GROMACS .gro file of N, CA and C in nm:
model
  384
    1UNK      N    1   0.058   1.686   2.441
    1UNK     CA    2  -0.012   1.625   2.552
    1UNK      C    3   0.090   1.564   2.646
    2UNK      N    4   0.082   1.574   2.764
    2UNK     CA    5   0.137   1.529   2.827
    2UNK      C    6   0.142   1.391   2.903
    3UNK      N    7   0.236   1.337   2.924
    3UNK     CA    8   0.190   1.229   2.996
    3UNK      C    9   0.248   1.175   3.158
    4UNK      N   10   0.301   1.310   3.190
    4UNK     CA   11   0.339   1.279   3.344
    4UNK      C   12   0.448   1.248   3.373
    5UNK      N   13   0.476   1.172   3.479
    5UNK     CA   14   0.607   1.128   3.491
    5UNK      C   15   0.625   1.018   3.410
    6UNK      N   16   0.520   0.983   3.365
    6UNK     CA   17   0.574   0.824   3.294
    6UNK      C   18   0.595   0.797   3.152
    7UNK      N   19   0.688   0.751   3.100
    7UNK     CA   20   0.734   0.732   2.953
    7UNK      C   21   0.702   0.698   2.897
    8UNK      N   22   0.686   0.689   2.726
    8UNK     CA   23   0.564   0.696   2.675
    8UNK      C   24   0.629   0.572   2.572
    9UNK      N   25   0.583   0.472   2.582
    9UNK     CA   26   0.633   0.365   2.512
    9UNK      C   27   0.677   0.400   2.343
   10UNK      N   28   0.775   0.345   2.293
   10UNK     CA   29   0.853   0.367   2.174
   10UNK      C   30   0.710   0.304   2.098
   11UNK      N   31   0.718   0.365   2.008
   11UNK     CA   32   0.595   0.344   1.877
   11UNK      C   33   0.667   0.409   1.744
   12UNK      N   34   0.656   0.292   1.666
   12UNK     CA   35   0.709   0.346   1.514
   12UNK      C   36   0.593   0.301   1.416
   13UNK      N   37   0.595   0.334   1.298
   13UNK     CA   38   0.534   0.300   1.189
   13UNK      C   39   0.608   0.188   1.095
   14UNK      N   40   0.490   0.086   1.083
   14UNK     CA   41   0.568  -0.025   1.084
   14UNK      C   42   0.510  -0.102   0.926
   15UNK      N   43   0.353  -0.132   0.932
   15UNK     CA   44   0.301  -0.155   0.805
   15UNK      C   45   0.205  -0.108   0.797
   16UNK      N   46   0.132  -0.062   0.636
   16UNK     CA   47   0.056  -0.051   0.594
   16UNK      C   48  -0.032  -0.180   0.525
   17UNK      N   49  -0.156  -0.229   0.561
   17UNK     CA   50  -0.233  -0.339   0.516
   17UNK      C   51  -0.338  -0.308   0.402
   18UNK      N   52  -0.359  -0.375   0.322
   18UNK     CA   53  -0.448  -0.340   0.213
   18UNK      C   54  -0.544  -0.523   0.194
   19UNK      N   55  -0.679  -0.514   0.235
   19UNK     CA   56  -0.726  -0.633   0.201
   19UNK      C   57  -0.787  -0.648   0.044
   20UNK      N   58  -0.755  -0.775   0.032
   20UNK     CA   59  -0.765  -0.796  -0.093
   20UNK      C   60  -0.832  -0.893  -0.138
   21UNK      N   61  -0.850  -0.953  -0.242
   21UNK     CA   62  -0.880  -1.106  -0.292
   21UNK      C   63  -0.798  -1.194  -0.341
   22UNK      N   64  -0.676  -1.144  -0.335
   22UNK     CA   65  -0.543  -1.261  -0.383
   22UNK      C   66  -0.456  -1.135  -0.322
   23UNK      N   67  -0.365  -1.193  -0.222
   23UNK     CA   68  -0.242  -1.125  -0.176
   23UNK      C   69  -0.137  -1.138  -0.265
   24UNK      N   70  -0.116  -1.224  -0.335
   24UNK     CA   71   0.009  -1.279  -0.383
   24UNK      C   72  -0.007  -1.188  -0.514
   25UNK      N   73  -0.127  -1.153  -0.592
   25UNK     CA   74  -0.153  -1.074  -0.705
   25UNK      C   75  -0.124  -0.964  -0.667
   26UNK      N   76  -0.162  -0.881  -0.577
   26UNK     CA   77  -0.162  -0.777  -0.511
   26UNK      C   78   0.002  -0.686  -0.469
   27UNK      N   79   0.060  -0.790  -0.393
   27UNK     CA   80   0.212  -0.785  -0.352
   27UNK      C   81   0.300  -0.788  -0.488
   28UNK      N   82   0.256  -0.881  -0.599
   28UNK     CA   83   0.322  -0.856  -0.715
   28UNK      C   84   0.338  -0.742  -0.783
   29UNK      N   85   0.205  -0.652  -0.774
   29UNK     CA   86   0.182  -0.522  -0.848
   29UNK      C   87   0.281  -0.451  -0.765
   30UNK      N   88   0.246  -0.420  -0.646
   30UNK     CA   89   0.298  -0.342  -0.541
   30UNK      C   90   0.494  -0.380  -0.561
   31UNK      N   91   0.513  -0.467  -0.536
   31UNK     CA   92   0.652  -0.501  -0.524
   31UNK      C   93   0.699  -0.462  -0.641
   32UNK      N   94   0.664  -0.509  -0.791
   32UNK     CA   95   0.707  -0.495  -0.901
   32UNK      C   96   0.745  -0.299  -0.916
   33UNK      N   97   0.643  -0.243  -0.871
   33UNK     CA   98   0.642  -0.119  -0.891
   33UNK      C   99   0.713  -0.030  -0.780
   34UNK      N  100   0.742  -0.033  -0.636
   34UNK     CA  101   0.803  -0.006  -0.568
   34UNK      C  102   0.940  -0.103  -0.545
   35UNK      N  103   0.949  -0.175  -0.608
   35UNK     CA  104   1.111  -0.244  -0.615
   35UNK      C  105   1.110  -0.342  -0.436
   36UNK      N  106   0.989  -0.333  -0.393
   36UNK     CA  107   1.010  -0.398  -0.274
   36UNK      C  108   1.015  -0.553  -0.301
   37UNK      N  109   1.145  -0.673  -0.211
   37UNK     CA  110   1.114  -0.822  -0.222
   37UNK      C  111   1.018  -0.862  -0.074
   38UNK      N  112   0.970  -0.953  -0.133
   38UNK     CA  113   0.912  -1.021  -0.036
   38UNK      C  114   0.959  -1.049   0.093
   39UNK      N  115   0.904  -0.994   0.220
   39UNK     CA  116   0.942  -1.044   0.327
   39UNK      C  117   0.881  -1.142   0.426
   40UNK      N  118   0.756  -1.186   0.396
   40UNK     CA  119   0.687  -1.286   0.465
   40UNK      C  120   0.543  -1.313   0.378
   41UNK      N  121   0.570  -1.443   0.372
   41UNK     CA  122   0.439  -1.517   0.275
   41UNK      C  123   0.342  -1.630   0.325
   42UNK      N  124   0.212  -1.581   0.319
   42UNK     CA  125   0.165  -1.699   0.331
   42UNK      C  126   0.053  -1.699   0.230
   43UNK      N  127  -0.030  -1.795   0.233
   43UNK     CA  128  -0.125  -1.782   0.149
   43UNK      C  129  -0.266  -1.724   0.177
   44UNK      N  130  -0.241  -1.620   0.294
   44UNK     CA  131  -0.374  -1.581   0.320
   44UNK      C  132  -0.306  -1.408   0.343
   45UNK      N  133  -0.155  -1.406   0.323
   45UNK     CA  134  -0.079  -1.267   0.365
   45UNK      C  135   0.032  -1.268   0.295
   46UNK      N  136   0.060  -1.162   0.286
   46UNK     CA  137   0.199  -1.139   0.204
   46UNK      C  138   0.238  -0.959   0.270
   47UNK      N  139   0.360  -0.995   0.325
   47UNK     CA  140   0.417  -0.877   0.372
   47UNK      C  141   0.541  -0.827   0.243
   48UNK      N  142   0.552  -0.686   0.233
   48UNK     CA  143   0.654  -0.667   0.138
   48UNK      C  144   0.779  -0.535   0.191
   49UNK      N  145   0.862  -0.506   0.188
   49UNK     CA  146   0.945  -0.440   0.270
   49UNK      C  147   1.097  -0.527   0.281
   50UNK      N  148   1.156  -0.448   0.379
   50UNK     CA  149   1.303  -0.517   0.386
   50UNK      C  150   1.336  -0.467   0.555
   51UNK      N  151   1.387  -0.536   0.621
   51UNK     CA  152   1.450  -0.556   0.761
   51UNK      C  153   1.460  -0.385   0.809
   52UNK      N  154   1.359  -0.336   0.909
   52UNK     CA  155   1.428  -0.219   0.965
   52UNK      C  156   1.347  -0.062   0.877
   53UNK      N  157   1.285  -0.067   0.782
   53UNK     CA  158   1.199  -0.027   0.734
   53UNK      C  159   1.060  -0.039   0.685
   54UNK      N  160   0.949   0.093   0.685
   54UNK     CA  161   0.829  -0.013   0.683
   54UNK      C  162   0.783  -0.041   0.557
   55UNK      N  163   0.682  -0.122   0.614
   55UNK     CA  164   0.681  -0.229   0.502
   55UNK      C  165   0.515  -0.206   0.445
   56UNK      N  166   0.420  -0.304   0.333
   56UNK     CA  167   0.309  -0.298   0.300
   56UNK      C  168   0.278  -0.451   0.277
   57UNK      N  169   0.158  -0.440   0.350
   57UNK     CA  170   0.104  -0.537   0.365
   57UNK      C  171  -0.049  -0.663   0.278
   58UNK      N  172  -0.087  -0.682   0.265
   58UNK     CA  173  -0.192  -0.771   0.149
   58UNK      C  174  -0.266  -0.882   0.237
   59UNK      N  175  -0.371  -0.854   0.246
   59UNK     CA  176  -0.479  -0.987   0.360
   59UNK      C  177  -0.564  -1.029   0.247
   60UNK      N  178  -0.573  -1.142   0.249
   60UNK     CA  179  -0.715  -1.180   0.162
   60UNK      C  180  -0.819  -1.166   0.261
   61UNK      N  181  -0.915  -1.146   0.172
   61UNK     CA  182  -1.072  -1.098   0.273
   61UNK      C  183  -1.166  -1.156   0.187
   62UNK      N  184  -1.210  -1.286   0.229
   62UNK     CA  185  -1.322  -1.335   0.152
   62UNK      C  186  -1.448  -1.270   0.092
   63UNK      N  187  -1.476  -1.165   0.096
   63UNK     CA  188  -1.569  -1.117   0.043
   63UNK      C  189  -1.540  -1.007   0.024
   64UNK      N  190  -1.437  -0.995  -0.022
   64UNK     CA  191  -1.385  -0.858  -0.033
   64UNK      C  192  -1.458  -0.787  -0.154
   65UNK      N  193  -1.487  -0.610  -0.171
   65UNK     CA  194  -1.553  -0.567  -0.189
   65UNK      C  195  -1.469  -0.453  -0.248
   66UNK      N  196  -1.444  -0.460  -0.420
   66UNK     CA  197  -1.361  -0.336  -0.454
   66UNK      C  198  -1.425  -0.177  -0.458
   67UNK      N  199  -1.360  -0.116  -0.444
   67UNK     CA  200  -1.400   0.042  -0.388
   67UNK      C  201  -1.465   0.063  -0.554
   68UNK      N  202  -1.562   0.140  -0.527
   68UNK     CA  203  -1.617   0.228  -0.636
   68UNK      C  204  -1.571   0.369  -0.655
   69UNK      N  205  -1.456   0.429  -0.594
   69UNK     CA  206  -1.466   0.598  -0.603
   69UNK      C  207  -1.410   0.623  -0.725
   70UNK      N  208  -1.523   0.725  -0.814
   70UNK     CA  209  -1.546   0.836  -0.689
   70UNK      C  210  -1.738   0.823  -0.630
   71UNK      N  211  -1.766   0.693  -0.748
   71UNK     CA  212  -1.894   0.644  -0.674
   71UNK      C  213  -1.879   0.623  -0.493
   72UNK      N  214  -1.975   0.667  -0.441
   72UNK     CA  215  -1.970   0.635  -0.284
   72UNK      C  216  -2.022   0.537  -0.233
   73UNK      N  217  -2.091   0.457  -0.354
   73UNK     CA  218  -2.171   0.301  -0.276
   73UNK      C  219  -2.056   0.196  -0.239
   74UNK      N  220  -1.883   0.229  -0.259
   74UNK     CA  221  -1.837   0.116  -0.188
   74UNK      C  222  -1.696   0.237  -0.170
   75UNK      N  223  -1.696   0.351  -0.056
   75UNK     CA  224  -1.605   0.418  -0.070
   75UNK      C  225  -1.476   0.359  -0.048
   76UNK      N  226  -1.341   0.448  -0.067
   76UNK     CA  227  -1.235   0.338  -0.094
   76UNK      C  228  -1.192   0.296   0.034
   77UNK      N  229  -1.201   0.373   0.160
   77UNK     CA  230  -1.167   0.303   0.279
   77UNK      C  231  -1.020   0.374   0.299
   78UNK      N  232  -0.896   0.381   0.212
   78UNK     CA  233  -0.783   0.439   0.216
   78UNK      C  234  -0.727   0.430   0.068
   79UNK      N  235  -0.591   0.542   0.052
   79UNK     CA  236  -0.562   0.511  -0.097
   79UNK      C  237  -0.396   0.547   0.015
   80UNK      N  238  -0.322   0.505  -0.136
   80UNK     CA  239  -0.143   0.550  -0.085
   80UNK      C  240  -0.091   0.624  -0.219
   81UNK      N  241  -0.005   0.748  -0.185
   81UNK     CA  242   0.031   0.838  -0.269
   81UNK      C  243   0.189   0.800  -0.281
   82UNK      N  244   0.218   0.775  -0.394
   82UNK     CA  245   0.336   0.739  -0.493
   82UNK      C  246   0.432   0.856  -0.508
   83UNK      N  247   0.570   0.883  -0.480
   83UNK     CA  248   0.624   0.996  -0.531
   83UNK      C  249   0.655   0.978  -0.642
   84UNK      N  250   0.690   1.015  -0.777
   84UNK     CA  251   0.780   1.028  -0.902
   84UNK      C  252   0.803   1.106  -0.905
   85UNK      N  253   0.961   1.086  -1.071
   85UNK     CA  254   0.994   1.189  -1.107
   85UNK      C  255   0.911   1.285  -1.282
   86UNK      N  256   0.815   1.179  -1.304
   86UNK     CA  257   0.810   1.194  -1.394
   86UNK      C  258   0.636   1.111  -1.441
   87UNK      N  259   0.519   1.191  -1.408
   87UNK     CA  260   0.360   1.163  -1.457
   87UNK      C  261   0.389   1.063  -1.549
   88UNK      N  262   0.394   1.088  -1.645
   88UNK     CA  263   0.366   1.008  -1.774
   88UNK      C  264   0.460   0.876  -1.765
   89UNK      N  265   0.568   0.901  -1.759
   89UNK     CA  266   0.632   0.755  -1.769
   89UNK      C  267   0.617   0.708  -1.674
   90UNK      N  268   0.586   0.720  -1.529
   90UNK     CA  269   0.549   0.648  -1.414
   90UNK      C  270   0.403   0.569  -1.446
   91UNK      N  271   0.305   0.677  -1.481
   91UNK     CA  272   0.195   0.636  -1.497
   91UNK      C  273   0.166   0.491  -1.656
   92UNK      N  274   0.270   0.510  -1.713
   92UNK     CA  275   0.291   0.431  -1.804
   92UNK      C  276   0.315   0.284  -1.780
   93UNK      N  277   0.425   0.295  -1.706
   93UNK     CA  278   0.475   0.170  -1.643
   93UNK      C  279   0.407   0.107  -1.532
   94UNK      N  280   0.279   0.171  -1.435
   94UNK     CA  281   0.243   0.118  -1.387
   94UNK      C  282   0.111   0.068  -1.447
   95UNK      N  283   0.070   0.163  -1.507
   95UNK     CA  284  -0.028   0.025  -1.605
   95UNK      C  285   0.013  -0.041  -1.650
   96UNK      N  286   0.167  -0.058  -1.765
   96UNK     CA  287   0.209  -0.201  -1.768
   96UNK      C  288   0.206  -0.324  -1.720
   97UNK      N  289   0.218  -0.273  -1.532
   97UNK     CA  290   0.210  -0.336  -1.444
   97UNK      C  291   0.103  -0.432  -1.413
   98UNK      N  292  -0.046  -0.334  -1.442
   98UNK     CA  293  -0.184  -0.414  -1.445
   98UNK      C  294  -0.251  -0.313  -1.335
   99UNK      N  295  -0.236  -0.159  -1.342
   99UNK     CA  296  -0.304  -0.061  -1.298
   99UNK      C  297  -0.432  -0.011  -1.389
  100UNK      N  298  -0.525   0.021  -1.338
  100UNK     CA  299  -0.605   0.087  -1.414
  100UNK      C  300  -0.601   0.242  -1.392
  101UNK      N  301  -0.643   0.315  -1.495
  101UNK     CA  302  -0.670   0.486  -1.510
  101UNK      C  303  -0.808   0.511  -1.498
  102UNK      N  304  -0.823   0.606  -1.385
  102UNK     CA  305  -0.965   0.647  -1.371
  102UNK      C  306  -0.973   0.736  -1.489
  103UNK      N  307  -1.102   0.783  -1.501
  103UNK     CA  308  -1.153   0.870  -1.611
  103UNK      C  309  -1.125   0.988  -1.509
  104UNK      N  310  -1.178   0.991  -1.429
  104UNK     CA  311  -1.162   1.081  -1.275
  104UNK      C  312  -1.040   1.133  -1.232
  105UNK      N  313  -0.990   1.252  -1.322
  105UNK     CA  314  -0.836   1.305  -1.245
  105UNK      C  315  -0.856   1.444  -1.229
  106UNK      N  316  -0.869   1.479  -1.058
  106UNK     CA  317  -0.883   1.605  -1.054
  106UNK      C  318  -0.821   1.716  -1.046
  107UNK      N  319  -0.644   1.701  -1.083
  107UNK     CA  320  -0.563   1.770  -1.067
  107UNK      C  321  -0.438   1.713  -1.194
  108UNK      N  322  -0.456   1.640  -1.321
  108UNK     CA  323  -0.407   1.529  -1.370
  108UNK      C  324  -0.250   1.617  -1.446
  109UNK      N  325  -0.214   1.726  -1.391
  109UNK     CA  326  -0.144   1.789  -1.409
  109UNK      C  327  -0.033   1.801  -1.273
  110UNK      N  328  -0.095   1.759  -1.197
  110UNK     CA  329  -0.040   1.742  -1.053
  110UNK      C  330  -0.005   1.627  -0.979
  111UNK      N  331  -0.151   1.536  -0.960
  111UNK     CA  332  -0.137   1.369  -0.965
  111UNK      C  333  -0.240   1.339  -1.042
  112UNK      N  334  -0.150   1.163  -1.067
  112UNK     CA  335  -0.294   1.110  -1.128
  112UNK      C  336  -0.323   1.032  -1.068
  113UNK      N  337  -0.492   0.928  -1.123
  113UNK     CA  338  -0.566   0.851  -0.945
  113UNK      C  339  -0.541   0.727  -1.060
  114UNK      N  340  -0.510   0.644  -1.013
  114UNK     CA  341  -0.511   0.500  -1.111
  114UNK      C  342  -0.580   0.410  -0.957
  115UNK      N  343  -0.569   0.269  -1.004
  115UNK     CA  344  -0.647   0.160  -0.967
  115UNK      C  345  -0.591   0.073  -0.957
  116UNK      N  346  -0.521  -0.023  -0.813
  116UNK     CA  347  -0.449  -0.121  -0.828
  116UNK      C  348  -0.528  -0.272  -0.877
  117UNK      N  349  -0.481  -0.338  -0.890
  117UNK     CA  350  -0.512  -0.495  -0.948
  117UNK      C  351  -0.636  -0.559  -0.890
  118UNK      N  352  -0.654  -0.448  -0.757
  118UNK     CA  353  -0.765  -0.485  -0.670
  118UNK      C  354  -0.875  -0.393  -0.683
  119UNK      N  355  -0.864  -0.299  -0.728
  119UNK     CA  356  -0.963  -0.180  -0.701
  119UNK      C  357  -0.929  -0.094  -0.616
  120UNK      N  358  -0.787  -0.081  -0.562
  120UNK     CA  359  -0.742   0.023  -0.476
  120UNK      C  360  -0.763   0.133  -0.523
  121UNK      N  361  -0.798   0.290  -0.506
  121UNK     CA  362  -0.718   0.416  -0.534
  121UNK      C  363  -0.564   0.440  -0.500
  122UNK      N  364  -0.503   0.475  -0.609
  122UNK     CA  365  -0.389   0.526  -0.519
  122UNK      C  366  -0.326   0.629  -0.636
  123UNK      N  367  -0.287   0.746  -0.604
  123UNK     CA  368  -0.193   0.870  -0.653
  123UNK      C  369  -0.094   0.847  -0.708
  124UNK      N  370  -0.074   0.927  -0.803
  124UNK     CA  371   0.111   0.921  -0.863
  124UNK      C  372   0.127   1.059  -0.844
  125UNK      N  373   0.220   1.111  -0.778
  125UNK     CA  374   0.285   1.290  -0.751
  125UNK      C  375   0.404   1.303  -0.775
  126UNK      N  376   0.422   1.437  -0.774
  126UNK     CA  377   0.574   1.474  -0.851
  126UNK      C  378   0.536   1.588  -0.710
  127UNK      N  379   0.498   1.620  -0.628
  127UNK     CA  380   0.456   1.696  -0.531
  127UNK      C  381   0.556   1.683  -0.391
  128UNK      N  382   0.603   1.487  -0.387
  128UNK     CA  383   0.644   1.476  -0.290
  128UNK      C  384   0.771   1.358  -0.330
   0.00000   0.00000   0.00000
């Protein structure tokens, strides 16, 4: 698409947000398991990332409402796909972590769907 003579303002990808019911629970799972430290805290947000790359984000949402999928009465809204090198011991260690395992894996040879601390969906792949 074009946009004429005029320049098209710099846009990067910067964070990903996930609302929650405790950020600080949330950012723990997440950080612990992607090796990310904390880059900005408060008690209603928690950003995680490092200077110059993007980062993931945690809002508390007072009435927050964990996803049911693959039930559709509270669909998940978004999930985030994990690369590894290795299903089983990834998937191991992140339940250590305080992930849950769906019964629900439709490719569990390919990825698997686990459950963050919140009720997130999110993937583990060896795909990417």
């Amino acid at each position: 698409m074009s946009t004429g003579n005029t320049s098209a303002p710099a846009i990067r990808y910067a964070v990903v947000t996930f609302d929650c019911p405790d950020p600080a629970e949330l950012a723990r799972f997440y950080g612990d398991a992607l090796g990310l430290p904390v880059a900005y805290s408060t008690d209603d947000f928690v950003l995680l990332g490092q200077e110059g790359s993007a980062g993931l984000g945690f809002n508390r949402l007072a009435d927050y409402r964990r996803p049911t999928w693959p039930d559709p009465s509270q669909e998940k809204q978004a999930h985030i796909e994990l690369g590894v090198d290795d299903l089983d011991s990834a998937q191991a260690h992140l339940l250590a972590l305080g992930a849950v395992e769906l019964q629900t894996q439709p490719q569990p040879d390919r990825w698997r769907v686990l459950l963050d601390p919140a009720g997130h969906p999110f993937c583990i792949t060896t795909l990417v």
